[in-house]
XYZ file of C-alpha atoms in Angstrom:
708
model
C 81.670 11.679 215.440
C 81.835 7.474 215.727
C 79.414 5.135 214.694
C 78.231 2.703 216.097
C 78.635 -1.112 214.965
C 74.546 -0.931 214.901
C 74.438 1.794 212.418
C 76.619 0.341 210.441
C 74.653 -2.366 209.855
C 71.483 -0.548 209.636
C 73.108 1.572 207.029
C 74.436 -1.383 204.891
C 70.862 -3.251 204.857
C 68.759 0.407 203.886
C 72.045 0.460 200.757
C 71.668 -3.305 200.743
C 67.562 -3.153 200.327
C 67.800 -0.128 197.355
C 70.222 -1.842 195.720
C 68.117 -5.135 195.587
C 65.166 -2.868 195.091
C 66.897 -1.111 191.746
C 68.363 -4.464 190.804
C 64.508 -5.545 190.985
C 63.480 -2.379 189.056
C 65.474 -2.795 186.980
C 64.651 -6.255 185.707
C 61.218 -5.109 185.931
C 62.453 -2.020 183.559
C 64.255 -4.955 181.416
C 61.335 -7.622 181.266
C 58.824 -4.289 181.031
C 61.367 -3.118 177.550
C 61.341 -6.347 175.983
C 57.729 -7.360 176.766
C 56.876 -3.222 175.017
C 59.479 -4.473 172.145
C 57.960 -7.450 171.154
C 54.766 -6.221 171.535
C 55.963 -3.081 169.409
C 57.150 -5.666 166.748
C 54.365 -7.298 166.133
C 52.396 -4.255 165.817
C 54.063 -2.904 163.637
C 54.174 -6.071 161.793
C 50.771 -6.425 161.623
C 50.319 -2.598 160.556
C 52.238 -3.778 157.414
C 50.592 -6.833 156.554
C 47.256 -4.835 156.930
C 48.534 -2.574 154.535
C 49.996 -4.984 151.684
C 49.235 -8.059 151.041
C 52.681 -9.784 152.585
C 53.819 -11.941 154.907
C 56.597 -9.944 157.264
C 58.668 -12.140 159.405
C 60.719 -11.386 162.098
C 63.525 -13.019 163.593
C 64.360 -12.455 167.644
C 64.353 -8.929 168.839
C 66.788 -7.839 171.931
C 68.119 -4.907 173.150
C 71.968 -4.341 172.167
C 72.470 -1.086 174.430
C 70.358 1.354 176.269
C 68.236 2.139 172.689
C 69.614 0.022 170.415
C 67.501 -2.466 169.204
C 68.803 -5.627 167.077
C 66.466 -7.969 165.191
C 68.401 -11.448 164.078
C 66.718 -11.178 160.746
C 63.749 -10.527 158.753
C 61.879 -11.580 155.383
C 58.936 -10.126 153.579
C 57.483 -12.973 151.495
C 53.696 -11.754 148.985
C 51.065 -13.585 150.295
C 49.944 -14.811 147.308
C 52.966 -16.938 146.788
C 54.843 -16.846 150.563
C 58.269 -19.189 149.380
C 58.656 -15.902 146.841
C 60.666 -14.397 149.269
C 61.281 -10.901 147.974
C 63.595 -9.690 150.611
C 65.940 -11.191 153.356
C 68.032 -10.006 155.875
C 70.554 -11.098 158.080
C 70.512 -8.216 160.789
C 69.037 -5.179 161.603
C 69.502 -2.696 163.839
C 67.514 0.487 165.006
C 67.568 3.201 167.484
C 64.260 2.943 169.826
C 63.707 6.511 171.825
C 62.753 3.911 175.315
C 60.330 7.032 176.719
C 58.489 6.314 173.464
C 58.075 3.166 173.640
C 56.335 3.178 177.440
C 54.226 6.282 176.200
C 53.017 3.571 173.169
C 53.992 5.520 170.817
C 57.599 3.877 169.384
C 59.707 6.211 167.129
C 62.415 4.042 165.567
C 65.737 5.896 163.700
C 69.138 5.778 162.305
C 67.807 2.298 160.349
C 70.905 -0.282 159.603
C 70.332 -2.948 157.109
C 73.341 -5.723 157.235
C 74.094 -8.096 154.367
C 70.461 -7.540 152.844
C 68.980 -9.236 149.209
C 65.888 -7.767 147.706
C 65.074 -10.383 145.194
C 62.304 -9.236 141.988
C 61.396 -11.533 139.665
C 58.188 -11.262 136.603
C 57.459 -14.183 134.972
C 54.700 -13.727 132.226
C 51.926 -14.015 134.954
C 52.913 -12.577 138.133
C 55.407 -11.367 139.896
C 56.760 -11.014 143.476
C 57.196 -7.117 143.971
C 53.212 -5.631 142.554
C 51.818 -5.414 145.886
C 54.296 -2.588 146.715
C 51.874 -0.138 144.169
C 48.461 -0.420 146.479
C 45.936 0.962 144.119
C 43.581 3.611 145.373
C 39.938 2.212 144.891
C 38.116 4.473 142.285
C 34.337 5.436 142.278
C 34.902 6.448 138.526
C 34.348 3.562 135.752
C 37.232 2.855 134.639
C 37.718 3.846 130.489
C 39.906 1.311 128.826
C 39.269 3.182 125.531
C 41.943 6.393 126.769
C 44.509 4.152 127.972
C 46.691 3.841 130.805
C 46.724 6.239 133.153
C 50.341 7.193 133.731
C 50.081 10.287 136.146
C 48.212 7.824 138.855
C 50.783 4.797 138.063
C 53.852 7.380 138.753
C 52.269 9.176 141.330
C 51.984 5.670 143.515
C 55.870 4.418 142.861
C 56.566 8.321 143.692
C 54.375 7.906 147.243
C 56.047 4.736 147.894
C 59.204 5.484 147.549
C 59.334 8.344 149.610
C 56.417 6.944 152.584
C 59.171 4.010 152.849
C 62.594 6.404 153.106
C 64.085 6.157 156.551
C 65.344 9.344 158.029
C 68.618 7.809 158.920
C 69.980 4.647 157.544
C 72.541 2.447 156.711
C 73.128 -0.615 154.487
C 75.483 -2.524 154.533
C 76.764 -5.946 151.896
C 72.885 -4.622 149.990
C 72.246 -6.600 146.828
C 69.284 -5.775 144.433
C 67.997 -8.221 141.718
C 65.744 -8.731 139.643
C 64.826 -11.248 136.486
C 62.529 -11.486 133.665
C 62.192 -13.314 130.908
C 63.626 -10.083 128.977
C 65.637 -8.077 131.342
C 67.925 -9.159 134.272
C 70.263 -6.299 136.597
C 71.651 -6.766 139.797
C 72.770 -4.130 142.191
C 75.718 -4.563 144.060
C 75.554 -1.434 147.695
C 78.883 -1.992 149.090
C 77.472 0.659 151.484
C 74.795 3.071 151.455
C 73.687 6.200 154.040
C 70.830 8.528 154.260
C 72.086 10.558 157.091
C 69.666 13.906 158.282
C 68.289 13.433 154.498
C 71.901 13.790 153.103
C 72.160 10.602 150.638
C 75.856 8.978 149.698
C 77.176 5.776 148.923
C 78.651 3.789 145.511
C 76.724 0.986 143.928
C 77.763 -1.508 140.674
C 75.393 -2.299 138.245
C 75.099 -4.297 136.151
C 71.824 -4.656 133.797
C 71.454 -7.036 130.973
C 75.107 -7.509 130.730
C 76.086 -3.900 130.965
C 78.089 -2.563 133.837
C 78.595 0.256 135.465
C 80.501 1.214 138.367
C 78.354 4.581 140.361
C 78.548 6.710 142.496
C 75.646 8.664 144.464
C 75.331 11.714 146.285
C 72.161 13.753 147.044
C 69.389 14.648 149.317
C 66.252 13.823 150.348
C 63.475 15.562 151.968
C 60.132 12.438 151.792
C 57.349 14.919 153.958
C 58.039 17.367 150.605
C 58.551 14.774 147.483
C 61.686 16.219 147.019
C 65.300 14.903 145.583
C 68.251 15.531 144.676
C 70.401 13.063 143.516
C 73.705 13.350 141.624
C 74.851 10.024 139.729
C 78.442 9.125 138.676
C 80.325 7.360 136.977
C 83.620 5.711 139.001
C 86.425 5.287 136.628
C 84.960 6.264 133.839
C 81.639 7.326 132.444
C 78.400 5.846 132.534
C 76.716 3.509 129.583
C 73.124 3.226 130.297
C 71.725 -0.017 129.922
C 68.485 -1.305 127.862
C 69.108 1.262 125.021
C 71.443 -0.759 123.152
C 69.057 -4.025 123.958
C 65.955 -2.261 122.614
C 67.337 0.116 120.377
C 70.307 -0.877 119.385
C 71.853 2.472 120.354
C 74.988 3.845 123.176
C 73.958 6.185 125.525
C 76.467 7.776 128.078
C 77.376 10.178 130.370
C 79.998 11.390 133.388
C 77.442 12.613 135.333
C 73.231 13.353 135.816
C 72.281 15.384 138.430
C 68.483 14.403 139.053
C 66.044 17.530 141.159
C 62.895 16.597 141.800
C 60.939 19.834 143.205
C 57.628 18.662 144.191
C 54.577 16.617 142.401
C 50.940 17.802 141.905
C 48.136 15.167 142.267
C 44.976 16.001 141.099
C 41.960 13.706 140.189
C 39.643 13.786 137.852
C 36.807 12.237 135.503
C 39.708 10.376 133.896
C 41.163 8.835 137.223
C 43.993 11.657 137.841
C 46.548 14.048 136.274
C 50.344 14.057 138.379
C 51.832 17.180 137.580
C 55.732 16.930 138.101
C 58.657 19.683 138.697
C 61.993 19.116 138.536
C 65.826 19.259 136.372
C 67.436 16.624 134.368
C 71.149 17.813 133.774
C 74.551 15.601 132.410
C 78.042 16.006 131.725
C 79.315 14.434 128.249
C 76.165 12.868 127.173
C 77.122 10.774 124.014
C 74.429 8.844 121.589
C 75.333 7.139 119.101
C 73.285 4.758 116.738
C 74.070 4.415 112.934
C 70.954 5.379 111.724
C 71.038 8.523 113.415
C 75.025 9.597 112.871
C 78.272 8.122 111.707
C 80.010 8.864 114.713
C 78.873 9.868 119.054
C 76.714 12.413 119.063
C 78.441 14.663 122.000
C 76.627 17.203 124.461
C 79.376 18.850 126.769
C 76.422 20.318 128.753
C 72.909 19.716 129.107
C 70.158 20.720 131.144
C 66.381 19.502 131.057
C 64.211 21.885 133.701
C 60.806 20.419 133.279
C 57.183 20.945 134.191
C 55.377 17.451 132.985
C 52.681 16.478 133.365
C 51.058 13.198 132.624
C 47.405 11.434 133.043
C 45.484 8.626 131.091
C 47.371 7.601 127.469
C 48.729 11.208 127.639
C 52.080 13.193 128.422
C 53.325 16.850 127.809
C 56.453 18.514 128.543
C 54.609 21.948 129.772
C 55.191 25.100 129.029
C 57.732 26.292 131.243
C 60.360 23.543 130.162
C 63.810 25.084 129.429
C 66.110 23.428 127.742
C 70.024 24.036 127.438
C 72.440 22.263 125.210
C 75.936 23.808 126.046
C 75.186 27.775 125.229
C 71.913 27.666 123.628
C 68.473 27.885 125.552
C 65.314 26.436 124.180
C 61.668 25.998 125.149
C 59.890 23.126 124.162
C 56.588 22.827 124.855
C 55.270 18.787 124.038
C 52.153 16.973 123.947
C 51.688 12.969 123.222
C 48.375 11.523 123.218
C 48.283 7.601 123.171
C 44.684 7.087 123.132
C 42.061 6.864 121.069
C 44.608 7.312 118.665
C 48.096 8.485 118.331
C 49.024 12.183 118.697
C 51.850 14.461 119.185
C 51.929 18.410 119.224
C 55.258 20.125 119.540
C 56.362 23.427 119.649
C 60.205 24.809 119.777
C 61.362 28.350 120.461
C 65.016 29.664 121.217
C 66.422 32.599 122.981
C 68.117 35.208 121.039
C 71.355 33.365 120.867
C 75.200 35.278 119.629
C 76.086 33.399 116.297
C 79.422 32.761 117.821
C 77.274 31.310 121.137
C 75.551 29.155 118.344
C 78.044 27.568 116.386
C 79.610 26.705 119.368
C 77.065 24.817 120.804
C 76.249 22.648 118.153
C 76.709 19.510 119.549
C 79.716 17.150 118.292
C 79.120 14.651 115.549
C 75.744 16.182 114.078
C 77.620 19.162 112.880
C 81.209 18.356 112.452
C 81.460 20.503 108.631
C 80.535 23.342 110.716
C 83.141 22.897 113.833
C 85.032 26.453 114.104
C 82.547 28.555 112.104
C 82.038 31.809 113.221
C 80.043 34.745 112.707
C 78.255 38.120 114.214
C 74.466 39.106 115.442
C 72.290 36.622 116.670
C 70.288 33.611 115.528
C 66.396 32.259 117.060
C 65.334 29.369 116.200
C 61.752 28.234 115.886
C 59.471 25.601 115.475
C 56.023 23.952 115.407
C 54.382 20.578 114.249
C 51.611 18.763 114.836
C 49.928 15.155 113.843
C 47.534 12.306 114.726
C 48.156 9.291 113.582
C 43.825 8.823 112.576
C 44.197 11.616 110.076
C 48.077 11.746 108.846
C 46.569 14.063 106.497
C 46.293 16.727 109.470
C 49.788 16.800 109.830
C 51.198 20.710 110.564
C 55.119 21.687 110.387
C 56.707 24.894 110.703
C 60.657 25.539 111.216
C 62.109 29.053 111.111
C 65.367 29.738 112.047
C 65.823 33.468 111.610
C 68.711 36.247 111.878
C 69.695 39.497 113.647
C 72.471 41.769 112.231
C 73.784 37.932 111.118
C 76.980 37.502 109.180
C 79.479 35.064 108.603
C 83.088 35.926 109.640
C 84.977 32.713 109.405
C 84.328 29.103 108.084
C 85.020 26.096 109.750
C 85.524 22.369 108.905
C 84.054 23.299 105.065
C 84.550 26.770 103.109
C 81.256 27.100 102.392
C 82.539 30.140 99.814
C 84.355 27.473 97.691
C 80.893 27.155 95.360
C 82.390 30.738 94.050
C 85.768 29.289 92.744
C 87.240 26.307 91.051
C 87.015 23.226 93.865
C 88.197 19.852 93.740
C 85.209 17.256 93.898
C 85.393 13.760 94.734
C 83.128 11.714 93.614
C 82.010 8.072 95.760
C 79.943 4.723 95.307
C 77.670 3.147 97.111
C 80.195 1.346 99.215
C 81.769 4.532 100.269
C 85.169 4.009 97.438
C 86.108 7.173 95.629
C 85.493 6.719 92.234
C 86.773 9.435 90.257
C 88.249 13.324 91.430
C 88.094 16.372 89.038
C 88.110 20.173 89.408
C 84.794 21.973 89.338
C 85.248 24.752 87.381
C 86.972 26.302 84.130
C 90.355 24.930 84.835
C 88.077 21.411 83.751
C 87.455 21.405 80.397
C 84.257 19.348 80.674
C 83.352 22.003 83.124
C 80.113 23.511 81.668
C 79.712 27.033 82.293
C 75.100 27.356 82.837
C 74.633 29.531 79.918
C 76.353 26.158 77.586
C 73.479 24.161 78.951
C 70.283 24.117 77.468
C 66.900 25.869 78.470
C 64.679 22.683 78.042
C 67.204 20.563 80.569
C 67.250 23.372 82.658
C 63.294 23.616 82.741
C 63.206 20.572 82.498
C 65.003 19.682 85.932
C 63.615 22.183 87.770
C 60.313 21.257 87.263
C 61.026 17.859 87.819
C 63.175 18.029 91.304
C 62.187 21.232 92.588
C 59.873 23.959 90.739
C 60.465 27.279 92.904
C 64.200 26.578 93.660
C 64.897 29.922 92.106
C 62.709 31.620 94.252
C 62.720 30.000 97.944
C 65.137 30.355 100.099
C 66.502 26.749 99.787
C 63.311 24.932 101.679
C 59.998 23.945 100.904
C 57.807 23.650 103.759
C 54.264 22.678 102.064
C 56.737 20.070 100.027
C 58.644 18.237 102.859
C 54.929 18.267 104.471
C 53.031 15.921 101.666
C 56.621 13.893 101.240
C 56.065 13.468 105.063
C 52.196 12.532 105.012
C 53.068 9.854 102.188
C 55.892 8.576 103.944
C 53.669 7.621 106.737
C 50.917 5.963 105.192
C 53.183 3.665 103.125
C 55.432 3.288 106.032
C 58.690 3.203 104.031
C 60.455 6.481 102.750
C 58.366 6.780 99.592
C 58.594 10.424 98.473
C 61.973 12.801 99.263
C 61.433 16.036 100.097
C 65.277 17.452 99.022
C 65.048 20.683 97.242
C 67.922 21.317 94.970
C 70.080 22.890 97.365
C 70.125 20.154 99.986
C 71.067 18.473 97.044
C 74.264 20.068 96.342
C 75.111 20.547 99.355
C 74.842 16.889 100.064
C 76.972 16.516 97.494
C 79.763 19.114 97.590
C 80.018 19.419 101.789
C 78.629 15.636 102.950
C 79.100 12.271 102.534
C 76.348 9.652 100.863
C 75.409 8.612 104.547
C 71.758 8.085 104.866
C 71.300 9.653 108.620
C 69.608 11.759 110.141
C 72.477 13.835 111.877
C 73.412 14.497 107.761
C 70.181 15.662 107.379
C 69.691 18.163 109.920
C 73.702 19.373 108.822
C 72.519 19.518 105.443
C 69.605 21.983 106.597
C 72.093 24.212 108.323
C 74.344 24.895 105.732
C 71.806 25.146 103.082
C 70.003 27.523 105.485
C 73.775 29.748 105.386
C 74.180 29.327 102.231
C 70.750 30.757 101.273
C 69.725 33.712 104.032
C 73.709 34.854 103.324
C 73.697 35.132 99.637
C 77.191 32.933 100.053
C 76.263 32.142 96.073
C 73.747 32.760 93.106
C 70.979 30.847 92.181
C 72.582 30.543 88.920
C 76.226 29.385 90.077
C 73.933 26.978 92.630
C 72.675 25.313 89.703
C 75.202 25.471 87.061
C 77.473 23.375 89.509
C 74.719 21.140 90.671
C 74.577 20.459 86.759
C 78.519 19.707 87.176
C 78.850 16.826 89.710
C 75.581 14.997 89.675
C 75.928 11.616 89.260
C 74.065 10.916 85.347
C 74.992 6.842 84.751
C 77.012 3.947 85.366
C 79.626 4.519 87.434
C 81.710 1.428 86.520
C 81.781 3.133 83.028
C 84.804 4.063 81.822
C 85.420 6.619 78.877
C 88.858 6.838 76.093
C 90.452 8.675 77.958
C 90.397 6.758 81.398
C 88.088 8.546 83.807
C 85.378 6.871 85.433
C 81.799 7.154 85.413
C 78.987 9.484 84.469
C 78.921 12.508 85.931
C 77.807 16.184 85.584
C 75.465 17.537 82.502
C 78.528 17.070 79.461
C 78.926 13.504 80.469
C 75.501 13.108 80.100
C 75.126 14.148 77.076
C 78.081 12.078 75.084
C 76.711 9.228 77.114
C 73.543 8.957 75.764
C 73.836 11.007 72.702
C 76.866 12.174 71.422
C 75.974 15.608 71.812
C 76.527 19.071 73.677
C 74.458 20.030 76.590
C 73.043 22.973 74.435
C 72.236 21.065 71.853
C 69.477 18.720 74.141
C 66.130 18.786 73.049
C 63.140 18.706 74.830
C 62.364 14.667 75.357
C 66.485 13.757 75.376
C 66.352 16.611 78.410
C 63.148 14.569 80.016
C 64.574 12.047 79.948
C 67.432 13.048 81.194
C 65.553 14.920 84.357
C 64.103 11.134 84.611
C 66.818 9.914 85.733
C 68.306 12.179 88.265
C 66.809 10.661 91.154
C 68.110 7.149 90.152
C 70.695 6.831 87.528
C 71.582 3.584 88.698
C 67.958 2.624 87.194
C 68.113 4.112 84.019
C 69.116 1.214 82.064
C 65.733 -0.625 82.542
C 63.868 2.580 81.064
C 63.314 0.801 77.960
C 61.189 -2.087 76.322
C 61.689 -4.825 74.536
C 61.465 -2.998 70.692
C 64.110 -0.254 72.411
C 61.101 2.166 73.412
C 60.266 3.991 76.668
C 58.912 1.844 79.085
C 55.387 3.359 79.967
C 56.459 4.426 83.545
C 59.417 6.560 81.576
C 56.214 8.530 79.228
C 54.007 9.036 82.019
C 57.121 11.475 83.440
C 57.099 12.817 79.998
C 53.316 13.657 79.683
C 53.878 14.608 83.263
C 56.612 17.248 82.901
C 55.961 18.254 79.870
C 52.086 19.103 81.238
C 53.355 21.160 83.953
C 55.980 22.933 81.511
C 53.826 24.324 79.599
C 50.898 25.249 81.916
C 54.344 27.487 83.339
C 55.361 28.835 79.974
C 58.442 26.837 80.071
C 57.949 25.670 76.806
C 55.526 26.682 73.513
C 52.027 24.630 72.845
C 53.992 23.324 69.809
C 56.586 21.859 71.741
C 54.055 19.618 74.182
C 51.311 18.532 71.078
C 54.512 17.083 69.416
C 56.371 16.105 72.083
C 57.740 12.062 71.200
C 57.588 9.083 73.164
C 60.492 7.226 71.940
C 63.830 8.104 72.157
C 67.202 7.010 70.094
C 70.239 6.808 71.959
C 73.446 7.337 70.276
C 75.848 7.562 72.617
C 77.888 4.552 74.600
C 74.592 4.430 77.053
C 73.435 1.621 74.126
C 75.184 -1.240 75.060
C 74.131 -0.437 78.617
C 70.342 -0.778 78.652
C 68.510 -3.689 79.850
C 65.796 -3.495 77.545
C 63.058 -5.843 78.430
C 62.288 -9.543 77.328
C 58.635 -8.363 76.362
C 56.527 -5.726 75.147
C 55.462 -3.520 78.644
C 52.184 -3.635 79.809
C 52.334 -2.145 83.082
C 49.207 -0.393 84.091
C 49.249 3.494 84.349
C 47.738 3.072 88.489
C 52.093 0.946 88.711
C 54.326 2.444 91.506
C 56.069 4.129 88.930
C 53.281 6.129 88.071
C 52.879 7.445 91.814
C 54.843 9.661 93.930
C 58.662 7.808 92.383
C 58.550 10.908 89.174
C 56.096 13.485 91.498
C 58.058 17.060 91.702
C 58.346 18.908 95.421
C 55.913 21.330 95.065
C 53.071 19.317 92.150
C 49.772 19.405 93.374
C 50.273 23.366 93.194
C 51.943 23.514 89.912
C 49.896 20.826 87.561
C 47.461 22.725 85.457
C 47.765 25.556 87.214
C 50.693 27.701 86.288
C 51.081 29.094 90.370
C 53.889 31.207 90.837
C 53.655 32.336 94.369
C 56.808 30.679 96.693
C 56.372 27.999 99.615
C 55.886 30.133 103.099
C 57.395 29.481 105.773
C 60.984 29.531 106.497
C 61.166 31.274 102.995
C 58.408 33.756 103.088
C 59.661 37.533 102.637
C 63.057 35.807 100.803
C 64.531 37.925 97.843
C 64.071 36.054 95.401
C 66.348 35.524 91.554
C 64.865 35.670 88.141
C 64.274 32.540 86.778
C 65.896 31.005 83.956
C 64.721 32.486 80.235
C 61.777 30.602 79.008
C 62.372 28.630 75.251
C 60.935 30.974 72.501
C 57.381 30.575 71.329
């Protein structure tokens, strides 16, 4: 069929008209779409500025594709300080559903922010980011006596963060900086992506001069307030910032996995309480502080599954939380109150743990001398305590390590069984320098067996240092609590709580370093010695008498040996006697200088007599010894308060240049000379062993009393 020219012209005219109409429609669509885009962004700007006290400035917006919207820059600043810009971005791209745009309900996705800068500043009086945490009005009046509501504050932070997380986003060349009077931080994110809730990216973090290269991966569900995030070091471990500057400690890890499962906020008359559930896991966690340990404390794997509650002036790690340290599982229940007074309550119970798993799981840097120890059976640990600092006398503490079918099969770095055989012992001065090495046992002619020591000295030392030594199992919790109460009250280490067992372990197996780690390891070694009956009490006391320091380390004997170590040296140095010849006052004096042997030279007044503080010690200990039947009433009544030094010690004494007028209420008259359980023993004759970890323990016979 042949089309006529007129028909062709008509057909072409129709097509042209349609094309023109389409072009017109497309032009109208583009104009309407741009108009709607401008209107929509204006509504977004108005909504944000209604919600927060900010000024949001948006650059020119246009469609760079059918769905892609490009905004030529944006900035965000608080209304209170319009020139103090918080956020800027050179370019923002976002996908916009055209259908939703025309329907009046715009749906944005696939957010991309290119070359952005978030600059947070804080001064003594203001900041440019506080508006992000919008405080909700509360009908209840604020009770400032109960402190800050940490639950309300954290809930606001979580809601602000999760509610503003986009479903799809990509950040390129993103810098975050923070500056205050005390701290600075700079985060550089070359790239960070969020795709279907999956998070991936890398960043360089510089906080207070601590620089870390970090990798980030995880998943987020904003509507459920759920997050899983893995943070790991790139090319090395991650060092925690702020801690070195604030606490003088170093904390690092290879990988940390943070999981937030849920949050529940409940309003109450205190302003609200927040419960957060989740977990925190770390690999190759390391902690160093010179007061904690001489070396880094390291945990290969640690996991805390937590149920934590925050309220007004309170925080708690609730029952249901679980802490895993390598293969040891602990169940902590801890609560802290900050106002109206600080108070802490803690309860920790471990799962029953096979002995080998227990020893292999102990953190390095704390239990180095026990590394490699093996055993059979199981071990279970329990600890509880509480204190209100407004009433320090309310302090309560109980700790126990229980074994079931427990037996040591091999020792670690230190052979704990060496107490039962002769061994070489090295003593050090306060600088850590070696002073002298000698054998502890019969091969040493200076070694004195237990039965060759004056009973006066044995009873004076145990009464002053550890009245329950022959009946407890290494610890005296009541004495520890009393010591802790006094130390807290005086805000100094005013009174020690070490038993003779603990002093022995410190001297034989450990260093002189005064660290928390050494004290913890000391306690565990004491428990092993006492609960496995590795050595008799008599043998332990015998070793103790033969190694403790009793005088100046600089003194050189005619034989060439240095220092005054052991009971034979002490008897000769002060009195020119053998240890079995010591009388009551001589024994009391030797017992008085054990805590601070270097201060023995200040024990006398200008006339060569004992200073009043030492005479007070004589009366105190002699009264207790008489009440317990350790000395006769005649010994007590005829106790002289003078002492004659006939040995080399006399030339070392610093006699006072004036008569001693020290009052009985002086510092030396207080806890400096109190024995561990003095309150129970003084004029009571009490003989019941301390409770707690020692309850039900087998005991040994005390040494024989002095004949009447």
